[in-house]
Amino acid sequence: MEYFQLLFNSVLLGLGLSMDAFSISIANGLVEPGMKRTRMFQIASVYAVFQGLMPLIGWVLVKTVSVLFSSFEKLIPWIALILLLFIGGKMIIESISKKSSDNKEVESKETKITWKLLFVQGIATSIDALSVGFTISDYSFLKALAAVLIIAVVTLAMCMGGLVFGKKIGNKFSSVATIIGGVILILIGIEIFVKGIFGL
């Protein structure tokens, strides 16, 4: 019963935490509708690693320097907002500038999602998961590790689904896909900020 509860709670946590990454996966699918399945798995894995790693870091911080972590927690919504506003705004600006350019080589290069961009997206969508360290603070290390692995697997599955969905939409709306993707990122940043600041 104890292990079933751990599994159940971790799956629910994974579903809740992966929603932002799921939405950004849709945006990435929009931007790069021609991506192969191996690339989709790589992208989803980045989010899965971050979503699993952040709660574990949070657990360690709660166990060691909980006072410092409480102070840092107040900055989390601001960090997520700034990162996602920057990424989303950059995508929109690049998309608009691409339309005014006839250089197809530049266009194909700019619509590619880079590892650097993925890294920033991974941090932005998972930084609020640090707070889960409080939720699992009474777990032993092995239980906490099991929980974050389950969260990572759930995130991987959710992001794969998001990428598939985004690719299908992206093929239909390729002319405005990058702009839509940028707007989605900005909206997610605002949502994380509002939830974090106002507790909505």
C-alpha positions as a Python dict, from the first residue, in 0.01 Angstrom:
ca = {
    (1, 'M'): (0, 0, 0),
    (2, 'E'): (285, 236, 87),
    (3, 'Y'): (453, 180, -250),
    (4, 'F'): (126, 217, -437),
    (5, 'Q'): (70, 552, -265),
    (6, 'L'): (423, 661, -359),
    (7, 'L'): (358, 563, -721),
    (8, 'F'): (16, 729, -730),
    (9, 'N'): (134, 1055, -572),
    (10, 'S'): (441, 1069, -796),
    (11, 'V'): (236, 1017, -1112),
    (12, 'L'): (0, 1297, -1004),
    (13, 'L'): (299, 1522, -930),
    (14, 'G'): (448, 1432, -1267),
    (15, 'L'): (125, 1520, -1449),
    (16, 'G'): (98, 1852, -1268),
    (17, 'L'): (461, 1950, -1312),
    (18, 'S'): (482, 1845, -1677),
    (19, 'M'): (195, 2065, -1798),
    (20, 'D'): (423, 2362, -1874),
    (21, 'A'): (674, 2136, -2050),
    (22, 'F'): (384, 1975, -2241),
    (23, 'S'): (267, 2317, -2362),
    (24, 'I'): (618, 2416, -2468),
    (25, 'S'): (655, 2082, -2647),
    (26, 'I'): (348, 2175, -2851),
    (27, 'A'): (514, 2508, -2929),
    (28, 'N'): (836, 2330, -3034),
    (29, 'G'): (638, 2092, -3254),
    (30, 'L'): (479, 2397, -3418),
    (31, 'V'): (817, 2556, -3482),
    (32, 'E'): (985, 2241, -3614),
    (33, 'P'): (712, 2019, -3766),
    (34, 'G'): (963, 1816, -3968),
    (35, 'M'): (1158, 1678, -3670),
    (36, 'K'): (1235, 1305, -3661),
    (37, 'R'): (1126, 1069, -3383),
    (38, 'T'): (1479, 1046, -3240),
    (39, 'R'): (1495, 1425, -3213),
    (40, 'M'): (1153, 1430, -3048),
    (41, 'F'): (1281, 1181, -2791),
    (42, 'Q'): (1591, 1394, -2729),
    (43, 'I'): (1382, 1709, -2678),
    (44, 'A'): (1135, 1533, -2447),
    (45, 'S'): (1426, 1381, -2254),
    (46, 'V'): (1568, 1728, -2180),
    (47, 'Y'): (1242, 1830, -2013),
    (48, 'A'): (1216, 1496, -1834),
    (49, 'V'): (1568, 1532, -1689),
    (50, 'F'): (1500, 1885, -1565),
    (51, 'Q'): (1158, 1799, -1422),
    (52, 'G'): (1310, 1504, -1237),
    (53, 'L'): (1626, 1687, -1128),
    (54, 'M'): (1462, 1999, -983),
    (55, 'P'): (1249, 1822, -717),
    (56, 'L'): (1555, 1621, -614),
    (57, 'I'): (1760, 1941, -580),
    (58, 'G'): (1469, 2087, -382),
    (59, 'W'): (1467, 1781, -154),
    (60, 'V'): (1842, 1819, -91),
    (61, 'L'): (1804, 2192, -20),
    (62, 'V'): (1517, 2133, 223),
    (63, 'K'): (1729, 1875, 406),
    (64, 'T'): (2034, 2102, 423),
    (65, 'V'): (1972, 2475, 382),
    (66, 'S'): (1595, 2518, 407),
    (67, 'V'): (1620, 2881, 525),
    (68, 'L'): (1819, 2986, 217),
    (69, 'F'): (1587, 2786, -7),
    (70, 'S'): (1281, 2963, 135),
    (71, 'S'): (1435, 3298, 38),
    (72, 'F'): (1525, 3176, -311),
    (73, 'E'): (1175, 3034, -364),
    (74, 'K'): (1036, 3388, -388),
    (75, 'L'): (1252, 3450, -697),
    (76, 'I'): (1134, 3140, -886),
    (77, 'P'): (828, 3300, -1058),
    (78, 'W'): (1040, 3600, -1165),
    (79, 'I'): (1313, 3378, -1313),
    (80, 'A'): (1061, 3168, -1508),
    (81, 'L'): (880, 3480, -1636),
    (82, 'I'): (1201, 3652, -1753),
    (83, 'L'): (1337, 3340, -1928),
    (84, 'L'): (1012, 3258, -2109),
    (85, 'L'): (943, 3621, -2206),
    (86, 'F'): (1293, 3637, -2353),
    (87, 'I'): (1265, 3308, -2545),
    (88, 'G'): (908, 3374, -2667),
    (89, 'G'): (984, 3733, -2765),
    (90, 'K'): (1298, 3625, -2951),
    (91, 'M'): (1101, 3361, -3144),
    (92, 'I'): (834, 3615, -3246),
    (93, 'I'): (1090, 3879, -3353),
    (94, 'E'): (1291, 3623, -3552),
    (95, 'S'): (975, 3493, -3721),
    (96, 'I'): (869, 3843, -3828),
    (97, 'S'): (1218, 3926, -3956),
    (98, 'K'): (1228, 3595, -4146),
    (99, 'K'): (913, 3685, -4334),
    (100, 'S'): (1078, 4000, -4462),
    (101, 'S'): (1378, 3798, -4581),
    (102, 'D'): (1389, 3583, -4895),
    (103, 'N'): (1692, 3383, -4775),
    (104, 'K'): (1564, 3025, -4730),
    (105, 'E'): (1890, 2903, -4576),
    (106, 'V'): (1856, 3155, -4294),
    (107, 'E'): (1491, 3056, -4250),
    (108, 'S'): (1564, 2685, -4210),
    (109, 'K'): (1846, 2758, -3969),
    (110, 'E'): (1639, 2987, -3748),
    (111, 'T'): (1344, 2750, -3720),
    (112, 'K'): (1568, 2480, -3573),
    (113, 'I'): (1542, 2441, -3197),
    (114, 'T'): (1897, 2454, -3061),
    (115, 'W'): (2033, 2270, -2756),
    (116, 'K'): (2099, 2607, -2592),
    (117, 'L'): (1734, 2704, -2637),
    (118, 'L'): (1620, 2366, -2505),
    (119, 'F'): (1842, 2405, -2198),
    (120, 'V'): (1688, 2744, -2115),
    (121, 'Q'): (1337, 2611, -2178),
    (122, 'G'): (1411, 2314, -1951),
    (123, 'I'): (1516, 2542, -1666),
    (124, 'A'): (1227, 2785, -1719),
    (125, 'T'): (960, 2513, -1716),
    (126, 'S'): (1105, 2312, -1428),
    (127, 'I'): (1238, 2572, -1185),
    (128, 'D'): (905, 2585, -1002),
    (129, 'A'): (945, 2210, -942),
    (130, 'L'): (1213, 2297, -684),
    (131, 'S'): (923, 2361, -447),
    (132, 'V'): (827, 1993, -471),
    (133, 'G'): (1130, 1938, -246),
    (134, 'F'): (906, 2054, 38),
    (135, 'T'): (633, 1808, -65),
    (136, 'I'): (867, 1509, -55),
    (137, 'S'): (1089, 1632, 227),
    (138, 'D'): (977, 1351, 461),
    (139, 'Y'): (1083, 1086, 205),
    (140, 'S'): (1403, 888, 246),
    (141, 'F'): (1662, 941, -30),
    (142, 'L'): (1558, 619, -209),
    (143, 'K'): (1190, 716, -198),
    (144, 'A'): (1270, 1068, -321),
    (145, 'L'): (1479, 919, -602),
    (146, 'A'): (1194, 684, -699),
    (147, 'A'): (950, 977, -697),
    (148, 'V'): (1163, 1197, -923),
    (149, 'L'): (1224, 909, -1166),
    (150, 'I'): (848, 858, -1196),
    (151, 'I'): (802, 1234, -1248),
    (152, 'A'): (1068, 1223, -1522),
    (153, 'V'): (900, 929, -1701),
    (154, 'V'): (558, 1100, -1688),
    (155, 'T'): (712, 1421, -1823),
    (156, 'L'): (883, 1229, -2105),
    (157, 'A'): (551, 1074, -2210),
    (158, 'M'): (363, 1404, -2187),
    (159, 'C'): (626, 1592, -2389),
    (160, 'M'): (634, 1326, -2661),
    (161, 'G'): (257, 1367, -2689),
    (162, 'G'): (293, 1745, -2700),
    (163, 'L'): (554, 1728, -2976),
    (164, 'V'): (338, 1494, -3188),
    (165, 'F'): (39, 1726, -3147),
    (166, 'G'): (246, 2037, -3219),
    (167, 'K'): (394, 1881, -3533),
    (168, 'K'): (46, 1809, -3673),
    (169, 'I'): (-69, 2164, -3609),
    (170, 'G'): (264, 2303, -3732),
    (171, 'N'): (223, 2139, -4071),
    (172, 'K'): (-114, 2314, -4113),
    (173, 'F'): (-10, 2655, -3982),
    (174, 'S'): (354, 2665, -4088),
    (175, 'S'): (340, 3032, -4192),
    (176, 'V'): (260, 3155, -3840),
    (177, 'A'): (382, 2855, -3637),
    (178, 'T'): (686, 3027, -3483),
    (179, 'I'): (480, 3328, -3378),
    (180, 'I'): (218, 3100, -3218),
    (181, 'G'): (499, 2909, -3043),
    (182, 'G'): (647, 3234, -2909),
    (183, 'V'): (308, 3352, -2782),
    (184, 'I'): (256, 3016, -2606),
    (185, 'L'): (592, 3052, -2426),
    (186, 'I'): (507, 3408, -2315),
    (187, 'L'): (165, 3297, -2186),
    (188, 'I'): (323, 3008, -1992),
    (189, 'G'): (572, 3251, -1836),
    (190, 'I'): (289, 3481, -1727),
    (191, 'E'): (91, 3184, -1592),
    (192, 'I'): (386, 3058, -1382),
    (193, 'F'): (445, 3412, -1255),
    (194, 'V'): (81, 3472, -1158),
    (195, 'K'): (55, 3132, -986),
    (196, 'G'): (382, 3186, -800),
    (197, 'I'): (316, 3545, -689),
    (198, 'F'): (-58, 3536, -623),
    (199, 'G'): (-98, 3165, -545),
    (200, 'L'): (-378, 3121, -801),
}
